[in-house]
C-alpha cells in the first residue's frame, strides 16, 4: 500500500476511535483541562455532533452543486451567452466575500440556529462549483465540438454525451473546494447555534478549557481532511474513467 | 439575442414596492417595515420613482457599455443618498433610541444596480490602469459619501459613532494581522518556492503538507495554536515580553501565516518552472551565473504568478482575520461576533462591511498590479 493510503486509513481509524470511544483519549487530554472540569465534551456526544456537522455540509452543498451546474450550463448555451461576462465578473467579486461575512449577514435575515449556517454554506458553495463547471464546459476543445456536430448530435445530445462528461472531473474538483470551505464555515456556524463540532471549540474558548478546544480542533480538522481526501478520490476516479492524467489538487480556503 | 440582460430591470422596478427602510424602536428591537412613501414622503417618493423609471428606460435603450456605466453609477449613488435622506426624515420625529436601517427594497435595488454596473464594467474590458482608476474612484466616492454626513442618521453609522475609537483600533489590528502575516509568509515562502523549484523530489511532500494545513478549518487551527504558543510564552525566555501569548494576536498571526504559505510557495514553484527552456538556455548562453539568471530572468518572468498568489493570500487573510476575534485577536471580527451575541444587526454590519470593502479593494488593486507587470499575459 502506498504511504498516502496508509495515512488516510490511519486518519480515518483514529477519528472514528475518538468519536466512538472518547474516554480512551481522556488521559492524554487531562493535563489541558482545568481542575474539576470535564475533560471530554459532555453536553452532546462527539459522534452526534460530527454527524450533524456532515449533514449540514451535505444539505447545503448538494443543492448548491445542482444550482451552480445548472447556471453554468445556462450561461454556456447560446440563449444565456449574454450573461457570461456578468457571471464571470460575479464569481471574481463573490470570492472576495469572506464566508464569515455571509454567515453573519444571514443571521439578521433568518435568525439563529441551523438556517443562517445552511444559507451561508449554500451561497458560498455556489461560487467554486460554478467557476469550475464554467471552466470545464468552456474548456471543451473546438475539434471535439466539431466532431460531435459531424456525428449529427443535437445540442442536447452534445451536452449530455460530450460536454458534461468532459467537464465532470473539474466540476467534482469544484464540489471538493466548496465542501472543504463548508466544513470550515459550518464549524464557525456554532457561534450562531448550529450543531457542529465547532460547538466543542467555542465551549472550550468560553470556559477556558483547552481540552475542549484541542479535541474540537483536532476532530474538525480531521473531518475537513477526510472530506477533502474522499472527494479527491471521487475526482480521481472521474479522471481515470476519461483516461485523463492526474491533476494537482486545487486550492481550498476557509 | 442582445438585450436579455434587461431581465434584471424587472426586479429592479419591483423593488420599489418592497419596504425601503426598517424602523426599530431601539438597536435590538424587531424591525418594522417602512415603504418608499413612508420613508421619503409623497414628494420625495415621486421624485425617486421618476428617477428610477428614467434610469430603467435608459438602460433598456442604451447598449453602449460606457453609457450604461454612466447610468448605473448615478443610480447606485442616488439610492444610497435616498436611504440617507429617508433615515434623517424618519429619525426627525422619532425618539433618540430609535434606529433606521435599510429595508429589503433598498438591498434588492442596490444589488441589481450593482449587477448592472458590474455587467457594464465587464463588457468595457478595462485595462489594468483603468481598473486601478475605477477602484480609486470607488474608494473616493465611498469616502465622500461617508464623510459628507448624509448617511449620519443610518443605524450602522450610529453604531460607528458610539465606538469610533474601537473601530479604528480594531481596523488597525485587522490590517496588521492580514498584511503582517502576509509579509512574513512572502519572506519565507518565496525562498522556499525557489528551493523547491530546484529540488523536484521535495516538491510533492512539502506542497502536500501545506495543502493539508490549508484544508484545516480556520476556527480549528486558531484554537489548536493556543496550546503551542502558550507553551512558548511560558517556557521561552523573552517570548512573553514580545507579546507572545496563548490567546490573542500571536496564534491568529501564526495561523494566517501558515494558511498563506501554500498559495505563495505553489505559485512561486509554478512561475519558476514555467519559464520556457529556450529562455533559460539563452540566459545560460549569455554567460549569466545561476544567481544572475534567477534575479534577472526567472523571477521577473515568474512575477505575475507570484503577484496572483499575493492577491489570493491577502483576500483570504482579510476574510479569515475576522475569525481571530474568537480567540481574542481583535480585528473587525470583534464587532461581528459581538453583534451576533447581542443580536444587533447594525453591529454585525459594522464589522462585516469594512471587511468586505477591504477585501474588494485589495483584490482590485493587486489584480491591476499583476496586469501592469511587464511579463503579464494580456
Coordinates of C-alpha atoms in Angstrom, one line a residue:
Chain A
X1 CA 0.0 0.0 0.0
X2 CA 1.3 3.5 -0.8
X3 CA 2.2 5.8 2.1
X4 CA -0.7 8.2 1.3
X5 CA -3.1 5.3 1.6
X6 CA -1.7 4.3 5.0
X7 CA -2.0 7.8 6.2
X8 CA -5.6 8.1 5.0
X9 CA -6.6 4.9 6.7
X10 CA -4.8 5.9 10.0
X11 CA -6.6 9.3 9.9
X12 CA -10.0 7.6 9.4
X13 CA -9.4 5.0 12.1
X14 CA -8.1 7.5 14.7
X15 CA -11.1 9.8 14.0
X16 CA -13.6 7.0 14.3
X17 CA -12.0 5.8 17.5
X18 CA -12.1 9.3 19.0
X19 CA -15.7 9.8 18.0
X20 CA -16.9 6.5 19.3
X21 CA -14.7 6.0 22.4
X22 CA -13.6 9.4 23.5
X23 CA -12.9 8.2 27.1
X24 CA -9.9 6.3 25.7
X25 CA -8.2 9.6 24.9
X26 CA -9.1 11.3 28.1
X27 CA -5.8 10.6 29.9
X28 CA -3.9 12.4 27.2
X29 CA -6.2 15.5 27.3
X30 CA -6.4 15.5 31.2
X31 CA -3.4 17.9 31.7
X32 CA -5.2 20.5 29.4
X33 CA -8.4 20.7 31.3
X34 CA -8.6 23.0 34.4
X35 CA -9.0 21.0 37.7
X36 CA -12.6 19.9 38.4
X37 CA -13.7 20.5 34.8
X38 CA -14.8 17.7 32.4
X39 CA -12.0 16.5 30.0
X40 CA -14.3 15.2 27.3
X41 CA -17.1 17.5 26.0
X42 CA -20.3 16.3 27.8
X43 CA -23.1 18.5 26.5
X44 CA -23.6 16.3 23.4
X45 CA -21.9 13.2 22.1
X46 CA -19.0 14.0 19.8
X47 CA -20.2 11.4 17.2
X48 CA -23.7 13.1 17.0
X49 CA -22.0 16.5 16.6
X50 CA -19.8 15.1 13.8
X51 CA -22.8 13.6 12.0
X52 CA -24.8 16.8 12.3
X53 CA -21.7 18.7 11.0
X54 CA -21.5 16.4 7.9
X55 CA -25.3 16.6 7.5
X56 CA -25.2 20.4 7.4
X57 CA -22.4 20.3 4.8
X58 CA -24.3 17.8 2.6
X59 CA -27.7 19.5 2.9
X60 CA -26.1 22.8 1.7
X61 CA -23.6 21.5 -0.9
X62 CA -25.9 19.1 -2.8
X63 CA -28.4 21.8 -3.8
X64 CA -25.5 24.2 -4.3
X65 CA -23.9 21.9 -6.8
X66 CA -27.1 21.3 -8.7
X67 CA -27.9 25.0 -9.0
X68 CA -24.4 26.1 -9.8
X69 CA -24.1 23.4 -12.5
X70 CA -27.5 24.4 -14.0
X71 CA -26.4 28.0 -14.1
X72 CA -23.1 27.1 -15.7
X73 CA -24.9 25.1 -18.3
X74 CA -27.3 28.0 -18.9
X75 CA -24.7 30.7 -19.5
X76 CA -22.7 28.5 -21.8
X77 CA -25.7 27.9 -24.1
X78 CA -26.4 30.5 -26.9
X79 CA -29.6 31.6 -25.1
X80 CA -27.7 32.6 -22.0
X81 CA -24.4 33.8 -23.5
X82 CA -25.3 37.4 -22.8
X83 CA -24.9 36.6 -19.0
X84 CA -21.4 35.1 -19.4
X85 CA -19.4 38.3 -18.8
X86 CA -21.6 39.2 -15.8
X87 CA -21.4 35.8 -14.3
X88 CA -17.6 35.6 -14.7
X89 CA -17.2 39.0 -13.0
X90 CA -19.6 38.0 -10.3
X91 CA -17.6 34.9 -9.5
X92 CA -14.5 37.1 -9.1
X93 CA -16.3 39.5 -6.9
X94 CA -18.0 36.8 -4.8
X95 CA -14.8 35.0 -4.0
X96 CA -13.5 38.1 -2.2
X97 CA -16.6 38.0 0.1
X98 CA -15.4 36.2 3.3
X99 CA -17.5 33.2 4.3
X100 CA -17.8 34.5 7.8
X101 CA -19.4 37.7 6.5
X102 CA -22.0 35.7 4.6
X103 CA -22.8 33.8 7.8
X104 CA -23.0 36.9 9.9
X105 CA -25.2 38.7 7.3
X106 CA -27.6 35.7 7.2
X107 CA -28.4 35.9 10.9
X108 CA -30.3 39.2 10.8
X109 CA -32.4 37.8 7.9
X110 CA -33.3 34.4 9.2
X111 CA -32.4 34.4 12.9
X112 CA -30.2 32.0 14.9
X113 CA -29.8 28.2 14.5
X114 CA -29.3 26.0 11.6
X115 CA -30.8 28.2 8.9
X116 CA -28.2 31.0 8.7
X117 CA -25.5 28.4 8.5
X118 CA -27.2 26.4 5.8
X119 CA -27.8 29.6 3.8
X120 CA -24.2 30.7 4.1
X121 CA -22.9 27.3 3.1
X122 CA -25.3 27.1 0.2
X123 CA -24.5 30.6 -1.1
X124 CA -20.8 30.4 -0.6
X125 CA -20.7 26.9 -2.1
X126 CA -22.1 28.1 -5.4
X127 CA -19.0 30.0 -6.5
X128 CA -16.3 27.4 -6.7
X129 CA -18.6 24.9 -8.3
X130 CA -19.9 27.4 -10.8
X131 CA -16.4 28.6 -11.6
X132 CA -15.1 25.0 -12.2
X133 CA -18.2 23.9 -14.1
X134 CA -17.7 27.0 -16.3
X135 CA -14.1 26.2 -16.9
X136 CA -14.9 22.6 -17.7
X137 CA -17.7 23.4 -20.1
X138 CA -15.9 26.2 -21.9
X139 CA -12.7 24.2 -22.0
X140 CA -14.1 21.5 -24.3
X141 CA -12.0 21.9 -27.4
X142 CA -13.3 23.1 -30.7
X143 CA -12.2 19.9 -32.5
X144 CA -14.3 17.8 -30.1
X145 CA -17.3 20.0 -30.7
X146 CA -16.9 19.8 -34.4
X147 CA -16.6 16.0 -34.3
X148 CA -19.9 15.9 -32.2
X149 CA -21.6 18.2 -34.8
X150 CA -20.3 16.0 -37.6
X151 CA -21.8 12.9 -36.0
X152 CA -25.1 14.7 -36.2
X153 CA -25.6 15.2 -32.5
X154 CA -28.3 17.7 -31.4
X155 CA -27.3 20.4 -28.9
X156 CA -28.9 18.4 -26.1
X157 CA -27.1 15.2 -27.0
X158 CA -23.8 17.1 -27.3
X159 CA -24.3 18.5 -23.8
X160 CA -25.2 15.1 -22.2
X161 CA -22.8 12.9 -24.1
X162 CA -19.8 15.1 -24.7
X163 CA -19.6 18.4 -22.8
X164 CA -20.8 17.2 -19.4
X165 CA -18.7 14.0 -19.2
X166 CA -15.6 16.0 -20.2
X167 CA -16.4 18.7 -17.6
X168 CA -17.2 16.3 -14.8
X169 CA -13.7 16.0 -13.2
X170 CA -13.4 19.8 -12.9
X171 CA -16.9 20.0 -11.6
X172 CA -16.1 17.5 -8.9
X173 CA -13.0 19.5 -8.0
X174 CA -15.3 22.5 -7.5
X175 CA -17.5 20.5 -5.2
X176 CA -14.4 19.4 -3.3
X177 CA -13.3 23.0 -2.7
X178 CA -16.9 24.1 -1.8
X179 CA -17.3 21.1 0.6
X180 CA -14.0 21.9 2.5
X181 CA -14.9 25.6 2.8
X182 CA -18.4 24.4 4.0
X183 CA -16.8 22.2 6.8
X184 CA -14.9 25.2 8.0
X185 CA -17.9 27.6 7.8
X186 CA -20.2 25.1 9.5
X187 CA -17.7 25.0 12.4
X188 CA -18.0 28.8 12.7
X189 CA -21.7 28.3 12.4
X190 CA -21.7 27.1 16.0
X191 CA -21.3 30.8 17.0
X192 CA -24.9 31.2 15.8
X193 CA -26.1 27.9 17.4
X194 CA -25.7 25.5 14.5
X195 CA -24.9 21.9 15.7
X196 CA -21.4 21.1 14.6
X197 CA -18.0 20.2 16.0
X198 CA -17.3 23.9 16.3
X199 CA -19.6 23.9 19.3
X200 CA -16.9 22.0 21.2
X201 CA -14.2 24.6 20.3
X202 CA -16.4 27.5 21.2
X203 CA -17.4 25.9 24.5
X204 CA -13.8 25.4 25.3
X205 CA -12.9 29.0 24.5
X206 CA -15.8 30.3 26.6
X207 CA -15.0 28.1 29.6
X208 CA -11.2 28.4 29.2
X209 CA -11.0 24.6 28.8
X210 CA -8.1 23.9 26.5
X211 CA -9.0 20.2 26.4
X212 CA -12.3 21.0 24.7
X213 CA -10.5 23.4 22.3
X214 CA -8.0 20.8 21.3
X215 CA -10.4 17.9 20.9
X216 CA -12.8 20.0 18.9
X217 CA -10.0 21.4 16.8
X218 CA -8.5 18.0 16.0
X219 CA -11.8 16.5 15.2
X220 CA -12.9 19.4 13.0
X221 CA -9.5 19.3 11.2
X222 CA -9.8 15.6 10.7
X223 CA -13.4 15.9 9.3
X224 CA -12.1 18.5 6.8
X225 CA -9.2 16.3 5.7
X226 CA -11.5 13.3 5.4
X227 CA -13.9 15.2 3.2
X228 CA -11.1 16.6 1.1
X229 CA -9.4 13.2 0.6
X230 CA -12.7 11.4 -0.1
X231 CA -13.8 13.9 -2.8
X232 CA -10.3 13.8 -4.1
X233 CA -10.7 10.1 -4.7
X234 CA -14.0 10.7 -6.5
X235 CA -12.4 13.3 -8.7
X236 CA -9.5 10.9 -9.5
X237 CA -12.0 8.1 -10.4
X238 CA -13.8 10.5 -12.8
X239 CA -10.5 11.5 -14.4
X240 CA -9.4 7.8 -14.7
X241 CA -12.7 7.0 -16.4
X242 CA -11.9 9.6 -19.1
X243 CA -8.3 8.5 -19.3
X244 CA -7.1 11.9 -18.2
X245 CA -3.8 12.4 -16.3
X246 CA -3.9 13.1 -12.6
X247 CA -4.2 16.8 -11.9
X248 CA -2.7 18.6 -9.0
X249 CA -5.2 19.3 -6.3
X250 CA -7.0 22.7 -6.4
X251 CA -6.6 25.1 -3.6
X252 CA -9.3 25.2 -0.9
X253 CA -9.5 28.1 1.5
X254 CA -11.5 28.7 4.6
Chain B
X1 CA -30.2 37.9 -28.6
X2 CA -28.9 41.1 -27.2
X3 CA -31.0 42.8 -24.5
X4 CA -31.7 39.7 -22.4
X5 CA -29.7 41.3 -19.6
X6 CA -32.7 43.7 -19.4
X7 CA -34.4 41.0 -17.4
X8 CA -32.5 42.4 -14.4
X9 CA -34.6 45.5 -14.8
X10 CA -37.8 43.7 -13.8
X11 CA -36.8 43.0 -10.1
X12 CA -35.2 46.5 -10.0
X13 CA -38.6 48.0 -10.8
X14 CA -40.4 45.7 -8.4
X15 CA -38.1 46.6 -5.5
X16 CA -39.9 49.9 -5.3
X17 CA -42.9 48.0 -4.0
X18 CA -41.0 46.5 -1.1
X19 CA -40.2 48.2 2.2
X20 CA -37.4 50.7 1.6
X21 CA -36.4 51.1 5.2
X22 CA -36.7 49.3 8.5
X23 CA -37.6 51.1 11.7
X24 CA -36.5 49.8 15.1
X25 CA -37.7 51.2 18.4
X26 CA -34.1 50.6 19.8
X27 CA -31.0 48.9 18.5
X28 CA -32.0 45.3 19.2
X29 CA -35.8 45.6 18.8
X30 CA -37.6 43.8 15.9
X31 CA -37.8 45.9 12.7
X32 CA -41.0 47.4 11.3
X33 CA -41.1 47.9 7.5
X34 CA -41.4 51.4 6.1
X35 CA -42.4 51.8 2.4
X36 CA -40.8 54.2 0.0
X37 CA -43.6 56.7 0.5
X38 CA -43.4 56.4 4.3
X39 CA -39.7 56.9 4.2
X40 CA -39.3 59.7 1.7
X41 CA -42.7 61.4 1.8
X42 CA -45.0 61.8 -1.2
X43 CA -42.9 64.3 -3.0
X44 CA -39.6 62.5 -2.3
X45 CA -41.0 59.1 -3.3
X46 CA -42.4 60.6 -6.5
X47 CA -39.1 62.1 -7.4
X48 CA -37.3 58.8 -6.5
X49 CA -39.8 56.7 -8.7
X50 CA -39.4 59.2 -11.6
X51 CA -35.6 58.9 -11.3
X52 CA -35.8 55.1 -11.1
X53 CA -38.2 55.0 -14.1
X54 CA -35.8 57.2 -16.2
X55 CA -32.8 55.0 -15.3
X56 CA -34.7 51.8 -16.3
X57 CA -35.9 53.3 -19.6
X58 CA -32.3 54.5 -20.3
X59 CA -30.9 51.0 -19.5
X60 CA -33.5 49.4 -21.8
X61 CA -32.4 51.5 -24.8
X62 CA -28.7 52.1 -24.3
X63 CA -26.4 49.3 -25.4
X64 CA -23.0 51.1 -25.2
X65 CA -21.2 49.8 -22.0
X66 CA -19.7 53.2 -21.2
X67 CA -23.1 54.9 -21.3
X68 CA -24.7 52.1 -19.3
X69 CA -22.0 52.7 -16.7
X70 CA -22.9 56.4 -16.8
X71 CA -26.5 55.4 -15.8
X72 CA -25.7 52.7 -13.3
X73 CA -23.2 54.7 -11.2
X74 CA -25.6 57.7 -10.6
X75 CA -28.4 55.2 -9.9
X76 CA -26.3 53.5 -7.2
X77 CA -25.3 56.8 -5.7
X78 CA -28.8 58.2 -5.6
X79 CA -30.1 55.0 -4.0
X80 CA -27.6 55.5 -1.2
X81 CA -28.4 59.2 -0.9
X82 CA -32.1 58.5 -0.8
X83 CA -31.5 56.0 2.0
X84 CA -29.6 58.6 4.0
X85 CA -32.2 61.3 3.5
X86 CA -35.0 58.8 4.3
X87 CA -33.3 57.9 7.5
X88 CA -32.9 61.5 8.5
X89 CA -36.6 62.1 7.7
X90 CA -37.8 59.1 9.7
X91 CA -35.4 59.9 12.5
X92 CA -36.5 63.5 12.9
X93 CA -39.8 62.7 14.7
X94 CA -38.7 59.5 16.4
X95 CA -37.2 59.0 19.9
X96 CA -33.4 59.1 20.1
X97 CA -33.2 55.4 20.8
X98 CA -34.9 54.6 17.5
X99 CA -32.8 53.2 14.7
X100 CA -33.4 53.4 11.0
X101 CA -31.8 50.9 8.6
X102 CA -32.1 49.8 5.0
X103 CA -35.0 47.5 4.1
X104 CA -35.4 44.7 1.6
X105 CA -36.4 47.1 -1.2
X106 CA -33.2 49.0 -0.8
X107 CA -31.0 45.9 -0.6
X108 CA -32.6 44.4 -3.7
X109 CA -32.4 47.7 -5.7
X110 CA -28.7 48.1 -4.6
X111 CA -27.8 44.5 -5.6
X112 CA -29.4 44.9 -9.1
X113 CA -27.9 48.3 -9.7
X114 CA -24.6 46.7 -8.6
X115 CA -25.1 43.8 -11.1
X116 CA -25.9 46.2 -13.9
X117 CA -22.7 48.2 -13.0
X118 CA -20.6 45.0 -12.9
X119 CA -22.0 43.9 -16.2
X120 CA -21.2 47.2 -17.9
X121 CA -17.7 47.2 -16.4
X122 CA -17.1 43.6 -17.5
X123 CA -18.2 44.5 -21.1
X124 CA -15.9 47.5 -21.2
X125 CA -12.9 45.2 -20.5
X126 CA -10.8 48.0 -19.0
X127 CA -7.0 47.6 -18.9
X128 CA -5.1 47.4 -15.7
X129 CA -4.6 51.2 -15.4
X130 CA -8.3 51.9 -16.0
X131 CA -9.2 49.2 -13.4
X132 CA -6.9 51.0 -10.9
X133 CA -8.7 54.2 -11.8
X134 CA -12.1 52.7 -11.2
X135 CA -11.0 51.3 -7.8
X136 CA -9.6 54.7 -6.7
X137 CA -12.8 56.4 -7.9
X138 CA -15.0 54.0 -6.0
X139 CA -13.0 54.4 -2.8
X140 CA -13.1 58.2 -3.2
X141 CA -16.9 58.1 -3.7
X142 CA -17.5 56.0 -0.6
X143 CA -15.2 58.2 1.4
X144 CA -17.0 61.3 0.2
X145 CA -20.5 59.8 1.0
X146 CA -19.4 58.7 4.5
X147 CA -17.6 62.0 5.2
X148 CA -20.4 64.2 4.0
X149 CA -22.7 63.3 6.9
X150 CA -25.6 62.5 4.5
X151 CA -25.6 58.9 6.0
X152 CA -25.2 60.0 9.6
X153 CA -28.7 59.0 10.6
X154 CA -28.4 55.4 9.4
X155 CA -28.2 52.9 12.1
X156 CA -24.8 51.5 11.1
X157 CA -23.4 55.0 11.4
X158 CA -24.9 55.4 14.8
X159 CA -23.1 52.1 15.9
X160 CA -19.9 53.6 14.4
X161 CA -20.3 56.9 16.3
X162 CA -20.7 55.2 19.7
X163 CA -17.5 53.2 19.2
X164 CA -15.4 55.1 16.6
X165 CA -12.2 54.8 18.6
X166 CA -12.6 51.0 18.9
X167 CA -13.5 50.8 15.2
X168 CA -10.1 52.3 14.1
X169 CA -8.2 50.3 16.7
X170 CA -9.7 47.0 15.6
X171 CA -9.3 48.1 12.0
X172 CA -5.6 48.6 12.6
X173 CA -5.3 45.2 14.2
X174 CA -7.1 43.7 11.3
X175 CA -4.7 45.2 8.8
X176 CA -1.7 44.2 10.9
X177 CA -3.0 40.6 11.1
X178 CA -3.8 40.3 7.4
X179 CA -0.8 42.2 5.9
X180 CA 1.8 41.4 8.6
X181 CA 1.3 37.7 8.3
X182 CA 1.3 38.0 4.5
X183 CA 4.7 39.9 4.7
X184 CA 6.3 37.1 6.8
X185 CA 4.8 34.5 4.6
X186 CA 6.3 36.1 1.5
X187 CA 9.7 36.4 3.1
X188 CA 9.6 32.7 4.0
X189 CA 7.5 31.3 1.1
X190 CA 9.3 32.8 -1.9
X191 CA 12.8 31.4 -0.9
X192 CA 11.1 28.1 -0.1
X193 CA 9.4 28.1 -3.5
X194 CA 12.8 28.9 -5.2
X195 CA 14.4 25.9 -3.3
X196 CA 11.6 23.6 -4.3
X197 CA 11.7 24.6 -8.0
X198 CA 15.3 23.3 -7.9
X199 CA 14.5 20.1 -5.9
X200 CA 11.7 18.3 -7.7
X201 CA 11.8 15.4 -5.3
X202 CA 10.9 17.5 -2.2
X203 CA 8.2 19.4 -4.1
X204 CA 5.4 16.8 -3.6
X205 CA 5.8 16.2 0.1
X206 CA 6.1 19.9 1.0
X207 CA 3.2 21.1 -1.1
X208 CA 1.1 18.1 0.1
X209 CA 1.8 19.1 3.8
X210 CA 0.9 22.8 3.0
X211 CA -2.3 21.6 1.3
X212 CA -3.2 19.7 4.4
X213 CA -2.7 22.8 6.5
X214 CA -4.8 24.8 4.2
X215 CA -7.6 22.2 4.5
X216 CA -7.8 22.6 8.3
X217 CA -10.8 24.9 9.2
X218 CA -9.8 28.3 10.5
X219 CA -11.5 28.0 13.8
X220 CA -9.8 24.7 14.5
X221 CA -6.3 25.9 13.6
X222 CA -6.8 29.2 15.6
X223 CA -7.9 27.1 18.6
X224 CA -5.2 24.5 18.4
X225 CA -2.4 27.0 18.1
X226 CA -3.3 28.3 21.6
X227 CA -1.6 25.3 23.1
X228 CA 1.9 25.6 21.4
X229 CA 2.0 29.4 21.7
X230 CA 1.0 29.2 25.3
X231 CA 3.9 26.8 25.9
X232 CA 6.3 29.1 24.0
X233 CA 5.2 32.1 26.1
X234 CA 5.7 30.1 29.4
X235 CA 9.0 28.4 28.6
X236 CA 10.9 30.6 26.1
X237 CA 12.6 33.5 27.9
X238 CA 11.7 36.8 26.3
X239 CA 8.8 35.4 24.3
X240 CA 6.2 36.8 26.7
X241 CA 7.9 40.2 26.6
X242 CA 7.4 40.2 22.8
X243 CA 3.7 39.9 23.3
X244 CA 3.5 36.2 22.5
X245 CA 0.7 34.6 24.5
X246 CA -1.5 31.6 24.1
X247 CA -4.6 33.6 23.2
X248 CA -4.8 36.9 21.3
X249 CA -2.8 38.1 18.3
X250 CA 0.0 35.5 18.3
X251 CA -2.0 32.4 17.5
X252 CA -4.1 34.3 14.9
X253 CA -0.9 35.7 13.3
X254 CA 0.7 32.3 13.1
X255 CA -2.5 30.6 11.7
X256 CA -2.8 33.2 8.9
X257 CA 0.9 32.8 8.2
X258 CA 0.5 29.0 7.8
X259 CA -2.6 29.5 5.6
X260 CA -0.6 32.0 3.4
X261 CA 2.3 29.6 2.6
X262 CA 0.6 27.2 0.2
X263 CA -0.5 29.8 -2.5
X264 CA 2.8 31.7 -2.3
X265 CA 5.1 28.6 -2.4
X266 CA 2.9 26.8 -5.0
X267 CA 2.8 29.8 -7.3
X268 CA 6.5 30.6 -6.9
X269 CA 7.3 27.0 -8.0
X270 CA 4.7 27.2 -10.9
X271 CA 6.1 30.5 -12.0
X272 CA 9.8 29.4 -11.9
X273 CA 9.2 26.0 -13.5
X274 CA 7.1 27.7 -16.2
X275 CA 9.9 29.8 -17.5
X276 CA 10.4 28.4 -21.1
X277 CA 13.5 26.3 -21.6
X278 CA 14.6 28.4 -24.6
X279 CA 14.8 31.4 -22.3
X280 CA 16.9 29.8 -19.7
X281 CA 19.2 28.3 -22.3
X282 CA 19.6 31.8 -23.9
X283 CA 20.4 33.2 -20.4
X284 CA 23.0 30.5 -19.9
X285 CA 24.4 31.1 -23.3
X286 CA 24.9 34.8 -22.4
X287 CA 27.1 33.6 -19.6
X288 CA 24.8 34.6 -16.7
X289 CA 25.6 32.8 -13.5
X290 CA 22.8 30.9 -11.7
X291 CA 22.2 33.7 -9.3
X292 CA 22.1 36.4 -12.1
X293 CA 19.7 34.2 -14.1
X294 CA 17.4 33.9 -11.0
X295 CA 17.3 37.6 -10.4
X296 CA 17.3 39.0 -13.9
X297 CA 15.4 36.3 -15.8
X298 CA 13.5 33.8 -13.7
X299 CA 12.0 36.0 -11.0
X300 CA 10.8 38.8 -13.4
X301 CA 9.1 36.2 -15.6
X302 CA 7.5 34.5 -12.6
X303 CA 6.4 37.8 -11.0
X304 CA 2.8 37.9 -12.4
X305 CA 2.1 34.4 -11.0
X306 CA 3.6 35.4 -7.6
X307 CA 1.5 38.6 -7.5
X308 CA -1.5 36.5 -8.3
X309 CA -0.7 34.4 -5.2
X310 CA -0.3 37.6 -3.2
X311 CA -3.8 38.6 -4.2
X312 CA -5.3 35.2 -3.2
X313 CA -3.4 35.3 0.2
X314 CA -4.4 38.8 1.1
X315 CA -8.1 38.4 0.2
X316 CA -8.1 35.1 2.2
X317 CA -6.3 36.7 5.2
X318 CA -8.6 39.7 5.3
X319 CA -11.6 37.3 5.5
X320 CA -10.1 34.9 7.9
X321 CA -8.7 37.5 10.3
X322 CA -12.4 38.0 11.2
X323 CA -12.3 34.6 12.9
X324 CA -9.4 35.6 15.0
X325 CA -11.8 37.7 17.2
X326 CA -13.0 34.4 18.6
X327 CA -9.6 33.8 20.3
X328 CA -9.2 37.4 21.3
X329 CA -7.0 38.6 18.4
X330 CA -9.2 41.7 17.8
X331 CA -9.9 42.9 14.3
X332 CA -13.3 43.7 12.6
X333 CA -14.5 40.2 13.7
X334 CA -14.8 41.6 17.2
X335 CA -17.9 43.6 16.0
X336 CA -19.3 40.7 14.0
X337 CA -19.2 38.3 16.9
X338 CA -20.3 41.0 19.5
X339 CA -23.2 41.8 17.1
X340 CA -24.1 38.1 16.8
X341 CA -24.0 37.8 20.6
X342 CA -26.3 40.8 21.2
X343 CA -28.4 40.1 18.1
X344 CA -27.6 43.6 17.0
X345 CA -27.7 43.6 13.2
X346 CA -26.1 47.0 12.8
X347 CA -23.1 45.9 14.9
X348 CA -22.6 42.8 12.6
X349 CA -22.7 45.2 9.6
X350 CA -20.2 47.5 11.2
X351 CA -17.7 44.6 11.3
X352 CA -18.7 42.8 8.1
X353 CA -19.0 45.8 5.7
X354 CA -15.4 47.1 6.2
X355 CA -14.0 43.6 5.9
X356 CA -15.8 43.1 2.6
X357 CA -14.7 46.5 1.3
X358 CA -11.1 45.9 2.3
X359 CA -11.1 42.6 0.5
X360 CA -12.6 44.1 -2.6
X361 CA -10.2 47.0 -2.8
X362 CA -7.1 44.8 -2.1
X363 CA -8.2 42.3 -4.7
X364 CA -8.9 45.0 -7.4
X365 CA -5.6 46.8 -6.7
X366 CA -3.4 43.6 -6.8
X367 CA -5.3 42.3 -9.9
X368 CA -4.5 45.5 -11.7
X369 CA -0.9 45.4 -10.4
X370 CA -0.4 41.9 -11.8
X371 CA -1.7 43.2 -15.2
X372 CA 0.8 46.1 -15.1
X373 CA 3.9 43.9 -14.7
X374 CA 6.0 43.6 -17.8
X375 CA 5.6 39.8 -18.1
X376 CA 1.8 39.8 -17.6
X377 CA -0.4 37.9 -20.0
X378 CA -2.6 40.2 -22.0

